XYZ file of C-alpha atoms in Angstrom:
707
model
C -32.432 -4.227 -27.622
C -32.282 -5.209 -24.066
C -29.180 -6.838 -24.456
C -27.771 -3.531 -26.082
C -29.162 -1.473 -23.189
C -27.557 -4.020 -20.804
C -24.196 -3.929 -22.548
C -24.305 -0.283 -22.549
C -25.101 -0.057 -18.737
C -21.830 -2.232 -18.368
C -19.854 0.012 -20.412
C -20.992 3.008 -18.427
C -20.622 1.442 -14.984
C -16.998 0.120 -15.966
C -16.205 3.664 -17.088
C -17.448 5.281 -13.881
C -15.423 2.434 -11.870
C -12.210 3.598 -13.450
C -13.025 7.217 -12.586
C -13.624 6.311 -8.981
C -10.799 4.088 -8.669
C -8.554 6.978 -9.764
C -9.999 8.972 -7.176
C -9.633 6.114 -4.425
C -5.772 5.771 -5.676
C -5.331 9.545 -5.021
C -6.828 9.341 -1.363
C -4.742 6.088 -0.575
C -1.585 7.504 -1.936
C -1.888 11.146 -0.359
C 1.237 12.092 1.737
C 2.251 15.174 3.402
C 5.803 14.616 3.166
C 7.510 16.440 0.307
C 8.671 14.041 -2.443
C 11.521 14.342 -4.744
C 11.263 17.538 -6.699
C 9.232 19.078 -4.193
C 12.313 19.749 -1.709
C 14.197 22.115 -4.284
C 11.037 22.784 -6.281
C 8.571 23.949 -3.763
C 10.319 24.103 -0.269
C 13.499 25.619 -1.944
C 11.345 27.901 -4.221
C 9.416 29.286 -1.020
C 12.686 29.929 0.672
C 14.071 31.750 -2.619
C 10.855 33.607 -3.251
C 11.183 35.377 0.276
C 14.498 36.430 -0.707
C 14.063 37.493 -4.387
C 10.361 37.167 -5.531
C 10.926 37.927 -9.248
C 13.986 35.666 -9.743
C 12.407 32.753 -8.141
C 9.174 32.988 -9.834
C 10.762 32.982 -13.239
C 13.881 31.048 -12.748
C 14.447 27.635 -14.258
C 13.592 24.444 -12.802
C 15.799 22.037 -14.984
C 14.764 23.222 -18.405
C 11.495 24.492 -17.400
C 10.109 27.828 -16.396
C 7.024 26.602 -14.245
C 5.492 29.912 -13.452
C 1.817 28.929 -13.177
C 2.589 26.198 -11.016
C 4.765 28.120 -8.869
C 1.806 30.622 -8.241
C -0.093 27.610 -7.061
C 2.823 26.752 -4.871
C 2.524 30.149 -3.250
C -1.331 29.315 -2.724
C -0.342 26.262 -1.151
C 2.225 27.377 1.231
C 1.269 30.832 1.942
C -2.634 30.369 2.175
C -3.470 26.559 2.566
C -0.800 25.657 5.087
C 1.631 23.520 3.274
C 0.099 19.886 3.643
C 0.315 19.344 -0.066
C -3.835 18.675 -0.069
C -4.403 21.766 -2.277
C -1.942 20.882 -4.809
C -3.358 17.295 -5.265
C -6.683 18.810 -5.537
C -5.323 21.090 -8.277
C -4.308 18.042 -9.982
C -7.574 16.401 -9.877
C -9.202 19.555 -10.712
C -6.812 20.063 -13.858
C -7.885 16.273 -14.794
C -11.639 17.422 -14.459
C -11.152 20.299 -16.897
C -9.288 18.163 -19.453
C -12.088 15.817 -19.340
C -14.780 18.621 -19.718
C -12.803 19.967 -22.432
C -12.529 16.862 -24.563
C -16.023 16.126 -23.971
C -17.157 19.656 -25.400
C -14.754 18.825 -28.462
C -16.479 15.417 -29.059
C -19.928 17.219 -28.803
C -19.220 20.049 -31.126
C -17.438 17.686 -33.414
C -20.529 15.559 -33.834
C -23.312 18.349 -33.562
C -23.831 18.128 -37.248
C -24.078 14.110 -37.594
C -27.231 12.131 -36.577
C -25.404 10.620 -33.615
C -27.718 9.829 -30.879
C -27.166 11.531 -27.532
C -26.639 8.516 -25.478
C -23.783 7.434 -27.699
C -22.111 10.992 -27.067
C -22.596 10.508 -23.349
C -21.309 7.011 -23.301
C -18.304 8.187 -25.300
C -17.608 11.152 -23.075
C -17.485 8.539 -19.997
C -15.165 6.405 -21.730
C -12.787 9.559 -22.636
C -13.083 10.638 -18.942
C -12.091 7.160 -17.968
C -9.316 6.662 -20.340
C -8.018 10.152 -19.228
C -8.272 8.942 -15.522
C -5.957 5.953 -16.174
C -3.743 4.874 -13.105
C -0.911 4.680 -15.416
C -0.255 8.548 -14.905
C -0.340 8.187 -10.945
C 2.958 9.993 -10.394
C 1.175 13.227 -11.779
C -1.825 12.383 -9.826
C -0.339 11.725 -6.324
C 2.754 14.110 -6.523
C 1.740 17.639 -5.160
C 4.352 18.789 -7.469
C 2.989 17.621 -10.850
C 0.227 20.143 -11.593
C 2.494 21.375 -14.509
C 2.303 18.220 -16.309
C -1.495 18.774 -16.357
C -1.070 22.564 -17.323
C 1.606 21.924 -19.923
C -1.007 20.026 -21.916
C -4.396 21.892 -21.090
C -3.392 25.165 -21.840
C -1.897 24.536 -25.130
C -4.954 22.513 -26.025
C -7.232 25.184 -25.241
C -5.162 27.716 -27.590
C -5.328 25.096 -30.365
C -9.168 24.737 -30.107
C -9.523 28.575 -29.824
C -7.617 28.767 -33.051
C -9.530 26.367 -34.544
C -12.674 28.205 -33.574
C -11.199 31.598 -34.918
C -10.528 29.944 -38.507
C -14.441 29.946 -39.345
C -14.212 33.855 -39.736
C -11.618 36.538 -40.514
C -12.772 39.126 -37.970
C -10.417 40.122 -35.470
C -13.413 41.591 -33.303
C -14.275 38.162 -32.151
C -12.420 36.643 -28.860
C -11.302 33.375 -30.325
C -8.277 34.421 -31.836
C -7.225 36.478 -28.919
C -7.979 33.703 -26.499
C -5.863 31.660 -28.675
C -2.936 34.130 -28.382
C -3.338 34.745 -24.546
C -3.279 30.855 -23.793
C -0.401 30.393 -26.263
C 1.537 33.107 -23.988
C 0.657 31.309 -20.740
C 1.843 28.097 -22.318
C 5.325 29.470 -21.718
C 4.896 29.522 -17.980
C 3.752 25.709 -17.889
C 6.802 23.545 -19.027
C 9.320 23.621 -21.651
C 7.297 22.130 -24.243
C 4.862 25.075 -23.951
C 7.428 26.954 -26.075
C 6.189 25.171 -29.152
C 2.513 26.347 -28.680
C 2.801 29.919 -30.440
C 5.023 28.481 -33.301
C 2.543 25.912 -33.982
C -0.393 28.497 -33.607
C 1.525 30.777 -36.326
C 2.049 27.434 -38.583
C -1.696 26.576 -38.204
C -2.710 30.174 -39.075
C -0.448 29.916 -42.315
C -2.079 26.467 -43.281
C -5.478 27.129 -42.280
C -5.335 30.465 -44.367
C -6.331 32.740 -41.702
C -4.773 35.893 -43.292
C -1.542 37.612 -42.996
C -2.501 39.745 -40.074
C -3.289 37.151 -37.867
C -0.234 34.928 -38.956
C 2.112 37.663 -38.495
C 0.589 38.625 -35.124
C 1.186 35.203 -33.969
C 4.710 34.828 -35.641
C 6.021 38.122 -33.927
C 4.634 36.881 -30.573
C 6.012 33.661 -30.818
C 9.387 35.088 -31.708
C 9.471 37.474 -28.613
C 8.203 35.152 -26.278
C 11.065 32.799 -27.407
C 13.435 35.384 -27.033
C 12.456 36.146 -23.450
C 12.120 32.460 -22.529
C 15.596 31.836 -23.504
C 17.247 34.849 -22.277
C 19.774 33.761 -19.456
C 18.616 30.002 -20.078
C 21.296 27.542 -18.947
C 21.143 23.771 -20.183
C 20.651 21.530 -17.079
C 23.419 19.024 -16.295
C 23.052 15.567 -16.635
C 20.688 15.565 -19.573
C 21.307 14.532 -23.106
C 21.538 17.137 -26.058
C 18.693 17.105 -28.698
C 21.181 17.763 -31.562
C 23.803 15.090 -30.382
C 20.901 12.545 -29.826
C 19.529 13.382 -33.318
C 23.242 13.115 -34.809
C 24.487 9.925 -33.215
C 21.244 8.051 -32.301
C 18.424 8.878 -34.712
C 16.851 5.531 -34.595
C 17.014 5.177 -30.704
C 15.206 8.694 -30.824
C 12.418 7.323 -33.183
C 11.882 4.224 -30.912
C 11.632 6.614 -27.906
C 9.188 8.866 -29.380
C 7.124 5.708 -30.358
C 7.273 4.195 -26.711
C 6.576 7.855 -25.511
C 3.242 7.909 -27.224
C 2.308 4.576 -26.728
C 3.236 4.428 -23.123
C -0.519 3.859 -21.803
C -0.311 0.410 -23.463
C 2.705 -0.310 -21.510
C 0.866 -0.227 -18.197
C -2.475 -1.358 -19.634
C -0.870 -4.650 -20.910
C 0.997 -5.466 -17.653
C 4.314 -3.690 -17.689
C 6.202 -6.661 -19.316
C 8.706 -6.843 -22.274
C 5.724 -7.751 -24.386
C 3.833 -4.724 -23.214
C 6.680 -2.606 -24.168
C 6.151 -3.815 -27.689
C 2.650 -2.670 -27.500
C 3.693 0.716 -26.664
C 6.158 0.817 -29.628
C 3.635 -0.264 -32.133
C 0.953 1.891 -30.646
C 3.180 4.989 -30.688
C 4.012 4.117 -34.245
C 0.284 3.927 -35.282
C -0.157 7.525 -33.381
C 2.406 9.165 -35.565
C 1.034 7.466 -39.060
C -2.504 8.754 -38.013
C -1.272 12.275 -36.940
C 0.960 12.590 -40.248
C -1.861 11.296 -42.494
C -4.177 13.846 -41.063
C -1.614 16.563 -41.279
C -1.042 15.705 -45.135
C -4.604 16.001 -46.036
C -4.767 19.837 -44.362
C -1.502 20.705 -46.101
C -3.193 19.408 -49.537
C -6.246 21.552 -48.764
C -8.499 19.230 -47.307
C -11.217 21.196 -45.117
C -11.445 19.664 -41.558
C -14.059 20.521 -39.069
C -12.726 23.343 -36.972
C -12.522 21.229 -33.859
C -10.330 18.622 -35.753
C -8.081 21.398 -36.671
C -7.513 22.467 -33.229
C -7.050 18.929 -32.089
C -4.590 17.959 -34.997
C -2.223 20.757 -33.964
C -2.486 19.481 -30.341
C -1.617 15.852 -31.401
C 1.381 17.597 -33.346
C 2.211 19.261 -30.315
C 2.242 15.862 -28.269
C 4.383 14.435 -30.995
C 6.988 17.326 -30.754
C 6.915 17.038 -27.090
C 7.874 13.386 -27.309
C 10.535 14.328 -29.917
C 12.287 16.892 -27.645
C 12.104 14.690 -24.581
C 13.750 12.062 -26.433
C 16.574 14.132 -27.132
C 17.072 15.091 -23.377
C 16.279 11.521 -21.850
C 17.593 9.125 -24.365
C 20.697 8.820 -22.456
C 18.653 7.451 -19.574
C 17.807 4.344 -21.865
C 14.482 3.413 -23.748
C 12.732 2.366 -20.559
C 12.729 6.466 -19.443
C 10.275 6.825 -22.308
C 7.550 4.772 -20.200
C 7.751 6.759 -17.131
C 4.430 7.291 -15.509
C 4.511 11.036 -15.727
C 4.811 10.979 -19.587
C 1.344 9.008 -19.839
C -0.545 12.156 -19.248
C 0.239 13.828 -22.761
C 0.239 10.415 -24.401
C -3.430 9.601 -22.884
C -4.684 13.089 -24.030
C -3.036 12.708 -27.685
C -4.919 9.203 -28.003
C -8.007 11.456 -26.651
C -7.598 14.009 -29.353
C -7.334 11.440 -32.208
C -10.400 9.621 -30.951
C -12.247 13.066 -30.992
C -11.006 13.602 -34.659
C -12.067 10.113 -35.967
C -15.301 9.877 -33.732
C -17.649 10.526 -36.707
C -16.420 7.486 -38.179
C -16.321 5.614 -34.957
C -20.055 6.479 -34.128
C -21.083 5.239 -37.783
C -20.156 1.630 -36.407
C -22.926 2.051 -34.059
C -25.696 3.214 -36.372
C -25.537 0.037 -38.523
C -27.871 -2.740 -38.276
C -28.770 -4.258 -34.797
C -26.205 -7.248 -35.125
C -23.377 -5.037 -36.012
C -24.253 -2.557 -33.331
C -24.232 -5.026 -30.530
C -20.979 -6.563 -31.756
C -19.450 -2.765 -31.428
C -20.940 -2.389 -27.898
C -19.509 -5.740 -26.783
C -15.945 -5.084 -28.177
C -16.255 -1.700 -26.373
C -17.594 -3.169 -22.987
C -14.486 -5.778 -23.005
C -12.063 -3.055 -23.824
C -13.402 -1.006 -20.687
C -13.339 -3.909 -18.551
C -9.626 -4.615 -19.647
C -9.054 -1.069 -18.710
C -10.813 -1.739 -15.373
C -8.554 -4.848 -14.521
C -5.585 -2.689 -14.920
C -7.168 0.394 -12.973
C -7.431 -1.912 -9.635
C -3.810 -1.313 -9.115
C -4.807 2.064 -7.758
C -5.733 0.177 -4.581
C -2.563 -1.499 -4.138
C -1.405 -0.990 -0.445
C 1.178 1.652 0.152
C 1.364 1.342 3.773
C 5.139 0.629 4.046
C 5.962 3.664 1.450
C 4.129 6.068 3.302
C 5.581 5.024 6.472
C 9.144 5.186 5.144
C 8.515 8.795 3.759
C 6.969 9.810 7.276
C 10.238 8.292 8.989
C 12.234 10.482 6.571
C 10.340 13.596 7.462
C 10.904 12.703 11.175
C 14.599 12.201 10.433
C 14.789 15.861 8.574
C 13.003 17.544 11.379
C 15.394 16.137 14.086
C 18.515 17.020 11.702
C 19.532 13.350 11.570
C 21.082 12.531 8.173
C 19.635 9.033 7.832
C 20.488 8.421 4.163
C 18.619 5.039 4.389
C 15.247 6.876 4.956
C 15.782 10.182 3.362
C 16.905 8.578 -0.096
C 13.185 7.557 -0.485
C 12.005 11.041 -0.629
C 15.161 12.734 -2.196
C 18.273 11.659 -3.987
C 20.431 14.080 -1.978
C 20.587 13.658 1.510
C 22.841 16.729 2.124
C 20.759 18.909 -0.116
C 17.586 17.832 1.681
C 18.865 18.352 5.187
C 19.914 22.016 4.269
C 16.405 22.642 2.909
C 14.522 21.090 5.806
C 16.745 22.785 8.529
C 15.722 26.294 7.217
C 12.222 25.099 6.724
C 12.075 23.661 10.383
C 13.348 26.826 11.778
C 10.628 28.682 10.044
C 7.923 26.060 10.524
C 7.271 25.900 6.843
C 4.939 23.019 5.413
C 4.927 19.668 6.871
C 7.855 21.159 9.540
C 5.132 23.610 10.881
C 2.406 20.652 11.288
C 1.777 17.865 13.389
C 3.343 15.321 14.443
C 6.557 17.100 13.418
C 6.326 20.670 14.608
C 9.396 21.661 17.022
C 10.480 18.136 17.784
C 13.996 19.242 17.273
C 13.752 21.782 20.072
C 11.952 19.571 22.754
C 14.451 16.622 22.488
C 16.451 16.383 26.138
C 13.429 18.971 27.753
C 11.575 17.588 30.628
C 8.052 16.208 30.055
C 5.482 13.869 31.832
C 3.845 10.513 31.043
C 0.790 11.342 32.992
C -1.544 8.652 34.461
C -2.101 6.906 31.199
C -2.862 3.309 31.402
C -0.662 0.488 29.952
C -0.963 -1.004 26.863
C 0.638 -3.881 24.933
C 3.774 -3.224 22.971
C 7.348 -3.572 22.647
C 10.416 -1.674 22.203
C 12.138 -4.065 19.885
C 15.413 -3.257 18.425
C 17.807 -0.501 17.458
C 19.722 0.207 14.042
C 22.932 2.053 13.805
C 22.793 5.153 11.133
C 25.434 5.548 8.877
C 27.716 8.442 9.767
C 25.410 9.517 12.843
C 26.687 8.824 16.402
C 24.301 10.876 18.421
C 21.399 8.951 17.653
C 20.074 5.477 16.550
C 16.898 4.198 14.689
C 14.668 2.074 16.795
C 11.648 -0.037 15.847
C 8.795 -1.486 17.799
C 4.951 -1.575 18.118
C 2.037 -0.582 20.420
C -1.675 -0.952 20.591
C -4.637 0.443 22.576
C -7.809 -1.557 22.161
C -9.694 1.125 23.862
C -8.575 4.088 21.756
C -11.201 5.321 19.303
C -8.090 6.569 17.126
C -4.393 5.744 17.197
C -1.749 8.477 17.626
C 0.513 9.429 15.068
C 3.590 9.800 17.246
C 5.017 7.934 20.171
C 7.527 9.566 22.557
C 10.312 7.925 24.538
C 10.918 9.234 27.960
C 13.578 8.313 30.358
C 13.581 7.745 34.173
C 14.278 11.559 34.753
C 11.277 12.488 32.671
C 13.364 13.724 29.883
C 12.149 13.195 26.264
C 14.948 11.219 24.411
C 13.214 10.164 21.310
C 10.350 10.278 18.910
C 8.530 7.531 16.833
C 5.831 7.612 14.092
C 3.230 4.560 13.843
C 2.189 3.387 10.476
C 4.454 0.555 9.717
C 2.382 -2.643 8.796
C 2.468 -5.350 11.692
C 0.448 -8.372 10.178
C 2.065 -10.456 12.965
C 0.903 -8.211 15.745
C -2.561 -8.041 14.121
C -2.609 -11.765 14.034
C -1.702 -12.316 17.697
C -3.206 -9.044 19.431
C -5.967 -7.752 17.430
C -7.044 -7.385 13.782
C -7.050 -3.739 14.152
C -3.577 -3.501 15.131
C -2.062 -4.167 11.485
C -0.633 -0.927 11.347
C 0.701 -0.532 15.078
C 4.454 -0.674 14.200
C 6.546 2.375 14.703
C 10.000 3.483 13.674
C 11.854 6.306 15.186
C 14.998 7.875 16.549
C 16.479 7.831 20.074
C 19.431 9.480 21.511
C 22.394 6.986 21.642
C 22.929 7.986 25.433
C 19.463 6.791 26.298
C 20.093 2.960 25.397
C 20.169 0.263 27.832
C 18.029 2.060 30.527
C 14.383 1.721 31.373
C 12.027 3.673 29.145
C 8.619 4.831 28.802
C 6.900 4.595 25.235
C 4.073 7.114 25.427
C 1.537 7.786 22.880
C -1.529 9.976 23.029
C -3.843 7.227 24.770
C -1.370 5.004 26.581
C 2.116 3.931 27.495
C 4.416 0.867 27.305
C 7.331 0.265 29.539
C 10.781 -1.062 28.178
C 14.359 -0.465 26.932
C 16.197 -0.452 23.946
C 19.583 -2.425 23.764
C 22.365 -0.753 22.320
C 23.467 -1.922 18.714
C 26.591 -3.886 18.710
C 27.849 -2.368 15.411
C 28.048 0.975 13.707
C 27.832 1.433 10.128
C 30.652 3.502 8.567
C 29.303 3.567 5.086
C 29.557 1.909 1.827
C 33.165 0.788 0.862
C 35.052 -2.211 -0.751
C 38.414 -0.681 0.594
C 40.354 -3.551 2.049
C 42.568 -0.983 4.364
C 39.277 -0.343 6.139
C 38.847 -3.801 7.218
C 40.799 -5.131 10.380
C 39.254 -8.604 10.976
C 41.102 -11.465 9.117
C 39.880 -15.155 8.169
C 42.303 -16.074 10.852
C 39.823 -14.836 13.627
C 37.316 -17.215 12.317
C 36.397 -19.826 15.126
C 33.405 -21.795 13.389
C 31.495 -21.577 10.217
C 28.444 -23.526 9.135
C 26.785 -22.619 6.077
C 28.904 -19.475 5.237
C 31.100 -21.193 2.683
C 29.014 -19.519 -0.064
C 29.373 -15.942 -1.130
C 26.827 -13.082 -2.073
C 24.289 -12.963 -4.868
C 26.474 -10.966 -7.082
C 29.275 -13.481 -6.476
C 31.760 -10.515 -5.886
C 35.603 -10.849 -6.084
C 36.943 -7.924 -3.871
C 40.693 -7.423 -4.254
C 42.470 -7.840 -1.070
C 39.623 -9.466 0.742
C 37.975 -12.866 1.081
C 34.130 -12.981 0.693
C 32.205 -15.605 2.657
C 28.641 -15.763 2.372
C 25.258 -17.710 2.762
C 24.359 -17.898 -0.982
C 25.529 -21.212 -1.879
C 22.671 -22.404 -4.304
C 19.773 -20.047 -3.407
C 18.425 -17.632 -1.341
C 17.148 -20.620 0.930
C 20.709 -21.402 2.289
C 21.194 -20.429 5.881
C 24.178 -20.614 8.102
C 26.190 -19.538 11.437
C 29.722 -17.799 11.563
C 31.645 -17.277 14.587
C 34.731 -15.134 14.894
C 36.760 -13.403 17.325
C 36.540 -9.588 17.690
C 37.304 -6.544 19.786
C 35.692 -3.191 20.233
C 36.601 -0.939 17.066
C 37.258 -4.102 14.743
C 35.657 -3.929 11.197
C 34.225 -5.908 8.603
C 32.361 -5.572 5.424
C 28.805 -6.644 5.307
C 26.451 -7.013 2.695
C 22.772 -8.628 2.396
C 19.969 -9.218 0.286
C 16.992 -6.677 -0.013
C 14.900 -8.732 2.619
C 15.690 -8.539 6.125
C 14.350 -10.009 9.369
C 16.256 -13.071 9.859
C 19.762 -11.896 10.048
C 21.383 -11.556 13.420
C 24.470 -10.561 15.174
C 25.148 -11.829 18.868
C 27.643 -11.258 21.450
C 28.417 -14.817 22.758
C 28.373 -15.232 26.475
C 25.553 -12.696 26.902
C 21.916 -11.922 26.029
C 23.118 -8.990 23.471
C 21.733 -9.623 20.031
C 20.684 -7.356 17.141
C 18.962 -7.742 13.913
C 21.424 -6.846 11.175
C 20.065 -4.097 8.624
C 19.386 -4.411 4.835
C 22.698 -3.711 3.048
C 22.367 -3.846 -0.792
C 25.906 -2.723 -1.223
C 29.142 -3.555 0.701
C 29.223 -1.589 3.896
C 31.699 -1.080 6.521
C 30.458 -2.253 10.023
C 32.444 -1.322 13.063
C 31.948 -3.696 16.407
C 30.605 -1.396 19.114
C 30.680 -3.437 22.264
C 29.516 -2.353 25.765
C 31.723 -1.317 28.186
C 31.332 -4.796 30.033
C 32.712 -6.576 27.112
C 35.373 -4.356 25.599
C 38.003 -7.190 25.614
C 38.296 -9.715 22.691
C 35.522 -11.798 22.675
C 33.311 -13.717 20.380
C 30.711 -12.679 17.718
C 27.816 -14.873 16.066
C 26.532 -14.116 12.578
C 23.321 -16.025 12.131
C 21.304 -16.000 8.719
C 18.061 -17.875 9.158
C 16.219 -16.369 6.218
C 14.682 -18.775 3.608
C 12.707 -16.272 1.677
C 13.555 -14.432 -1.487
C 16.187 -11.887 -1.123
C 17.513 -13.291 2.310
C 21.102 -13.984 2.068
C 23.831 -12.454 4.077
C 27.827 -12.229 3.222
C 31.030 -10.458 4.774
C 34.385 -9.738 3.628
C 37.419 -10.168 5.763
C 41.195 -9.677 5.216
C 43.191 -12.671 4.099
C 44.744 -14.328 7.288
C 48.591 -13.143 6.315
C 47.692 -9.556 6.164
C 46.440 -6.821 8.629
C 45.720 -3.196 7.858
C 48.880 -1.088 6.843
C 50.659 -4.467 6.213
C 51.343 -5.952 2.557
């Protein structure tokens, strides 16, 4: 008996740990910077709402009409300041409500059975842990994703209300009307919500709830569907359900199975074998649901809770089916997206509640069998907890990159390298950000971003701040931008109770010429200076005109003196056009180690590729060539940077080359004192994974415009 109590305690403690880790992950991953769909879906919506409230509220977002979530957006941006915190809290609040609903369903499902209360409590904890799995982290940590919870929670309530209404024929009781109301509300969650009322009508028919109630639900479904699809436009870039069903029925079936089994993909390590677990798990989900539905159709009476949950599992299956039609063109991996695991997790929780009396019977057997069941449950819970610790993985670099992207947007700098980490279309993001910045909307009305664009070039003062260790390290050219360059460095104040978010660069005339944001991980500084300096790195933007002059780098607590040297190249964007290259292989003076190629072993028409990738990423080399101001060459590198440099020979000018995953045109941009033909040295000292470099030059016999 004591052993059984100990194992039960382990199960409960593990379940609580899983839930706590989900909360901790939300805190660690919180960012105020709008991410992905939030740009057009939230900031864009608020801007459209001020112009035409009704159209903005009811209009499509892709194939969805997310009316309920947009009401939450209005609260976030009109009432709570637009930091995104309220919407994240809503996500977790929805998760709590879902856990409560399933716990109540489990309780009422087993109320008539001799199930000990402790078993119900432990099972409720396990359901809450299951529903809190970090596989759905996209929905928990994105402020835009409340509709993914609402699109399952509202229909779930509707089906459970209908199940309760099946116990009597009276229309005077509230359950039927609550089912109808929540069914109507489902249309304002996501596109899959349109299946709720038709399923309610079908359920009323199969559950033999009478012609009146069935007719009411059928008429409501027809009207709601008509209204939903009035003015509806199919979103571009998505597949067609009918086309996918006609041409790829097997692919759709496999997609559905993977969708429904997607939590197992994450639990088992996100490997190809884990994908098989997802596939077979989803197939099992379909088989069990279909078997239960067949029993009901043949007249088998189920508990009213089971009836509602069965409709919900069918709803989840339909969601997977419709999703497969629109997303199959993106590949089978799309079925395993983090956001899709929320409906899958809820579907499995529903099946557990339906089958719970049989499961609980295993724990009512003899002592040895009960202990074995408890031990298996504990092992499963511990296995889930092992995966759940991924919620604590460090995201400092990711959060810093998003913050820098927002800084670029506030300053009006189209830095695609960073902005692409928060939105796929830089031009659209910059347009939305420009209008948001003018009205101080959301993050652009909060520190450390508020009114930064207007302050550039204005007079300020460095005050009598103490000096602190730090360094202005390097600059990087920004593709398509000449007025600003990107800069990096670090600063640390040992005496400060808290570090500043922002650093300001001030020239000798007291003018603000640039801003940076702290938060980039710097383990090297932490090792050399102080263990508390692990996030002392900063990234920002400075006017190109402020390079090569003395600067003051001022934070809230101290200052550092230094300067930033002009970059020796400008990025002119991705290309493989030989006509854009002016430097030829005849200009090469010396090469050592650059007799390889790039990782992809590119063969570019009209160009010669030279690279440090001979046998592996560990290969290094040095290349020297003649060039003059304005000359161009193509450059490509591995995904890891830090040991690739360009140096102007005969001077102390050197720069670190940027990461360039695709062939990019670099233009030599020499200082005024070195505008004549000179020598350039490219060095790749990187021996780690992803550290290789390559250039592409014109063959010796050609030059631009010459065949």
